[in-house]
Amino acid sequence: KNEVEQSPQNLTAQEGEFITINCSYSVGISALHWLQQHPGGGIVSLFMLSSGKKKHGRLIATINIQEKHSSLHITASHPRDSAVYICAANSGNTPLVFGKGTRLSVIA
Amino acid sequence: NAGVTQTPKFRVLKTGQSMTLLCAQDMNHEYMYWYRQDPGMGLRLIHYSVGEGTTAKGEVPDGYNVSRLKKQNFLLGLESAAPSQTSVYFCASSYSSMGISSYEQYFGPGTRLTVT
């Protein structure tokens, strides 16, 4: 069974800082997802990747298949980035397995 | 285009009562999912469906039943609610063709259920 671990569990940053959230998984995967859960509870998909790197605005997601590791980076962080960031992965034709999330607080 | 909607948003049940949570999507997605989210734990899959008329068990299916009679709707039922089922329930949907979980999932706003 795939296990997904995230670090850190909690992260506090000053506005403008570069932020990195890490995700490790235990078995080979088909896809790695990054999601954002807003303080109000809503969940949105940020990225889905199986190799390399994807960028959307100030968010960058990378994955290293050999090391079974992915990172989510936020450049020039802003208080509106405060949320829980969730990593999820699936292997083969199986449903997603989710990490427990990283709670990010960005202070102005 | 409403995306994924869930009904109700909040509910309080007494132990032993039953209820049905409704999920609806207007994106013509084949795959639909029910998750529960508890403090300190990641989202856990209860049941999922790969198409109209088909359902499958996820990681934590006990105490729940589901039905997918129409492509756009996915119902989650609790026949006899227990306090352990107090949670926030999320429905999600996605495209298929590349296999489950190979497309991004679109989530509903969640239903907060308390069982006393």
Short mmCIF file of C-alpha atoms in Angstrom, two decimals:
data_model
loop_
_atom_site.label_atom_id
_atom_site.label_comp_id
_atom_site.label_asym_id
_atom_site.label_seq_id
_atom_site.Cartn_x
_atom_site.Cartn_y
_atom_site.Cartn_z
CA LYS A 1 0.00 0.00 0.00
CA ASN A 2 1.28 3.45 -0.89
CA GLU A 3 2.01 5.72 2.03
CA VAL A 4 2.30 9.47 1.61
CA GLU A 5 4.21 11.57 4.11
CA GLN A 6 4.38 15.35 4.20
CA SER A 7 6.71 17.71 5.97
CA PRO A 8 6.55 19.97 7.78
CA GLN A 9 3.16 19.53 9.44
CA ASN A 10 2.99 23.24 10.25
CA LEU A 11 4.85 26.16 8.75
CA THR A 12 4.83 29.85 9.59
CA ALA A 13 6.48 32.29 7.23
CA GLN A 14 6.89 36.03 6.84
CA GLU A 15 5.34 37.64 3.80
CA GLY A 16 7.75 37.50 0.86
CA GLU A 17 9.59 34.36 1.98
CA PHE A 18 10.25 31.40 -0.32
CA ILE A 19 8.38 28.36 0.97
CA THR A 20 8.97 24.66 0.38
CA ILE A 21 6.64 21.83 1.34
CA ASN A 22 7.84 18.26 0.92
CA CYS A 23 6.05 15.05 0.05
CA SER A 24 7.45 11.52 0.05
CA TYR A 25 5.70 8.37 -1.08
CA SER A 26 6.56 4.72 -0.64
CA VAL A 27 5.79 2.99 -3.94
CA GLY A 28 6.07 3.84 -7.63
CA ILE A 29 3.30 6.13 -8.74
CA SER A 30 1.22 7.03 -11.75
CA ALA A 31 0.47 10.58 -10.67
CA LEU A 32 1.23 12.99 -7.83
CA HIS A 33 -1.34 15.62 -6.91
CA TRP A 34 -0.99 18.83 -4.92
CA LEU A 35 -4.17 20.36 -3.51
CA GLN A 36 -4.98 23.44 -1.46
CA GLN A 37 -7.59 23.55 1.28
CA HIS A 38 -8.73 27.04 2.11
CA PRO A 39 -9.44 28.15 5.69
CA GLY A 40 -13.14 27.94 4.84
CA GLY A 41 -12.71 24.24 4.00
CA GLY A 42 -12.92 24.21 0.20
CA ILE A 43 -10.39 21.98 -1.63
CA VAL A 44 -8.95 22.81 -5.04
CA SER A 45 -6.48 20.95 -7.18
CA LEU A 46 -3.25 22.86 -7.82
CA PHE A 47 -1.12 20.45 -9.81
CA MET A 48 -1.02 16.93 -11.13
CA LEU A 49 2.35 15.67 -12.31
CA SER A 50 4.11 12.42 -13.10
CA SER A 51 7.54 13.81 -13.98
CA GLY A 52 9.58 16.99 -14.04
CA LYS A 53 8.19 20.32 -12.98
CA LYS A 54 5.06 22.44 -13.35
CA LYS A 55 4.58 26.14 -12.66
CA HIS A 56 1.47 28.21 -12.15
CA GLY A 57 1.97 31.79 -11.11
CA ARG A 58 4.01 31.81 -7.89
CA LEU A 59 3.55 28.08 -7.34
CA ILE A 60 6.01 25.48 -8.58
CA ALA A 61 5.72 21.72 -8.18
CA THR A 62 8.59 19.32 -8.82
CA ILE A 63 8.89 15.57 -8.65
CA ASN A 64 11.86 13.21 -8.47
CA ILE A 65 10.65 9.77 -9.48
CA GLN A 66 13.85 7.96 -8.47
CA GLU A 67 13.79 9.45 -4.96
CA LYS A 68 9.97 9.13 -4.63
CA HIS A 69 9.79 12.77 -3.58
CA SER A 70 7.90 15.88 -4.62
CA SER A 71 8.12 19.48 -3.49
CA LEU A 72 5.73 22.39 -3.68
CA HIS A 73 7.38 25.80 -3.71
CA ILE A 74 5.73 29.18 -3.20
CA THR A 75 7.72 32.21 -4.25
CA ALA A 76 7.12 35.68 -2.74
CA SER A 77 4.61 34.28 -0.25
CA HIS A 78 1.57 36.34 0.68
CA PRO A 79 -0.94 36.07 3.54
CA ARG A 80 -3.55 34.86 1.04
CA ASP A 81 -1.39 31.75 0.54
CA SER A 82 -2.29 30.69 4.09
CA ALA A 83 -4.00 27.32 3.73
CA VAL A 84 -3.47 23.61 4.17
CA TYR A 85 -1.51 22.06 1.31
CA ILE A 86 -2.18 18.40 0.62
CA CYS A 87 -0.13 15.91 -1.36
CA ALA A 88 -1.75 12.79 -2.82
CA ALA A 89 -0.48 9.94 -4.99
CA ASN A 90 -1.74 6.87 -6.75
CA SER A 91 0.03 3.84 -8.16
CA GLY A 92 -1.34 1.89 -11.06
CA ASN A 93 -5.09 2.01 -11.37
CA THR A 94 -5.74 2.66 -7.68
CA PRO A 95 -7.44 5.54 -5.90
CA LEU A 96 -5.47 8.44 -4.48
CA VAL A 97 -3.75 8.14 -1.09
CA PHE A 98 -3.54 11.47 0.70
CA GLY A 99 -0.95 12.93 3.04
CA LYS A 100 -2.10 14.58 6.26
CA GLY A 101 -1.44 18.06 4.94
CA THR A 102 0.86 20.97 5.77
CA ARG A 103 -0.72 23.96 7.46
CA LEU A 104 0.88 27.17 6.17
CA SER A 105 0.46 30.55 7.81
CA VAL A 106 1.98 33.58 6.10
CA ILE A 107 2.26 36.64 8.32
CA ALA A 108 2.27 40.16 6.92
CA ASN B 1 -21.69 25.62 -14.38
CA ALA B 2 -21.96 24.83 -10.66
CA GLY B 3 -19.18 22.21 -10.57
CA VAL B 4 -19.66 19.81 -7.66
CA THR B 5 -22.40 20.54 -5.14
CA GLN B 6 -23.22 18.77 -1.88
CA THR B 7 -26.42 18.68 0.13
CA PRO B 8 -26.74 19.35 3.04
CA LYS B 9 -23.89 21.56 4.25
CA PHE B 10 -24.42 20.76 7.93
CA ARG B 11 -26.32 18.08 9.79
CA VAL B 12 -26.66 16.85 13.34
CA LEU B 13 -27.87 13.29 13.86
CA LYS B 14 -28.59 11.20 16.91
CA THR B 15 -26.97 7.79 17.20
CA GLY B 16 -28.95 5.25 15.20
CA GLN B 17 -30.58 7.73 12.84
CA SER B 18 -30.13 7.44 9.11
CA MET B 19 -29.44 10.02 6.43
CA THR B 20 -28.37 10.44 2.83
CA LEU B 21 -25.80 12.90 1.54
CA LEU B 22 -26.27 13.99 -2.05
CA CYS B 23 -23.46 14.90 -4.43
CA ALA B 24 -24.16 16.32 -7.87
CA GLN B 25 -21.78 17.32 -10.67
CA ASP B 26 -22.50 19.03 -13.97
CA MET B 27 -19.17 18.36 -15.71
CA ASN B 28 -20.14 15.00 -17.23
CA HIS B 29 -17.41 13.27 -15.19
CA GLU B 30 -17.34 9.49 -15.13
CA TYR B 31 -15.60 9.09 -11.77
CA MET B 32 -17.05 10.21 -8.45
CA TYR B 33 -15.72 9.77 -4.92
CA TRP B 34 -16.79 10.16 -1.31
CA TYR B 35 -14.12 11.05 1.27
CA ARG B 36 -14.15 11.78 4.95
CA GLN B 37 -11.74 14.18 6.63
CA ASP B 38 -10.95 13.92 10.33
CA PRO B 39 -8.58 16.05 12.44
CA GLY B 40 -4.98 14.90 12.16
CA MET B 41 -5.73 12.51 9.32
CA GLY B 42 -5.61 12.84 5.58
CA LEU B 43 -8.64 12.52 3.36
CA ARG B 44 -9.77 8.91 3.35
CA LEU B 45 -11.77 7.32 0.57
CA ILE B 46 -15.08 5.79 1.61
CA HIS B 47 -16.53 4.61 -1.70
CA TYR B 48 -16.10 5.55 -5.32
CA SER B 49 -17.80 5.03 -8.67
CA VAL B 50 -16.25 4.63 -12.11
CA GLY B 51 -19.53 5.12 -13.93
CA GLU B 52 -23.29 5.11 -13.74
CA GLY B 53 -24.55 2.01 -11.97
CA THR B 54 -21.14 0.96 -10.59
CA THR B 55 -19.64 1.48 -7.14
CA ALA B 56 -16.58 0.20 -5.29
CA LYS B 57 -15.29 0.22 -1.73
CA GLY B 58 -12.52 2.52 -0.67
CA GLU B 59 -10.33 2.53 2.41
CA VAL B 60 -13.07 3.05 5.06
CA PRO B 61 -16.39 1.73 3.68
CA ASP B 62 -17.90 0.19 6.83
CA GLY B 63 -21.15 1.80 7.97
CA TYR B 64 -21.76 3.51 4.62
CA ASN B 65 -23.59 2.63 1.44
CA VAL B 66 -23.62 4.41 -1.91
CA SER B 67 -25.57 4.51 -5.12
CA ARG B 68 -24.93 5.97 -8.58
CA LEU B 69 -28.24 5.67 -10.40
CA LYS B 70 -27.56 8.72 -12.57
CA LYS B 71 -24.19 9.78 -13.94
CA GLN B 72 -24.39 13.21 -12.36
CA ASN B 73 -25.37 12.07 -8.85
CA PHE B 74 -23.57 10.06 -6.19
CA LEU B 75 -25.39 9.36 -2.94
CA LEU B 76 -23.79 8.41 0.38
CA GLY B 77 -26.01 6.76 2.95
CA LEU B 78 -25.59 6.18 6.66
CA GLU B 79 -28.10 3.54 7.74
CA SER B 80 -27.47 3.74 11.49
CA ALA B 81 -25.25 6.68 12.41
CA ALA B 82 -22.56 6.30 15.07
CA PRO B 83 -20.51 8.98 16.85
CA SER B 84 -17.41 7.63 15.02
CA GLN B 85 -19.00 8.91 11.81
CA THR B 86 -18.75 12.51 12.99
CA SER B 87 -16.62 14.05 10.28
CA VAL B 88 -16.49 16.37 7.31
CA TYR B 89 -17.53 14.58 4.13
CA PHE B 90 -16.28 15.63 0.72
CA CYS B 91 -17.49 14.51 -2.64
CA ALA B 92 -15.26 14.78 -5.70
CA SER B 93 -15.42 13.95 -9.40
CA SER B 94 -12.95 13.54 -12.26
CA TYR B 95 -12.62 12.50 -15.88
CA SER B 96 -11.52 8.98 -16.68
CA SER B 97 -9.96 7.23 -19.65
CA MET B 98 -6.43 7.27 -18.21
CA GLY B 99 -7.40 5.33 -15.15
CA ILE B 100 -8.62 6.36 -11.78
CA SER B 101 -6.86 9.33 -10.19
CA SER B 102 -4.97 10.25 -13.36
CA TYR B 103 -7.00 13.41 -13.78
CA GLU B 104 -7.42 16.22 -11.32
CA GLN B 105 -10.33 15.88 -8.95
CA TYR B 106 -12.93 18.57 -8.42
CA PHE B 107 -14.24 18.77 -4.89
CA GLY B 108 -17.55 19.80 -3.44
CA PRO B 109 -17.74 22.25 -0.51
CA GLY B 110 -18.12 19.54 2.11
CA THR B 111 -20.79 18.43 4.58
CA ARG B 112 -20.11 18.75 8.29
CA LEU B 113 -21.86 15.89 10.09
CA THR B 114 -22.10 15.54 13.85
CA VAL B 115 -23.49 12.38 15.42
CA THR B 116 -24.42 12.71 19.10
#
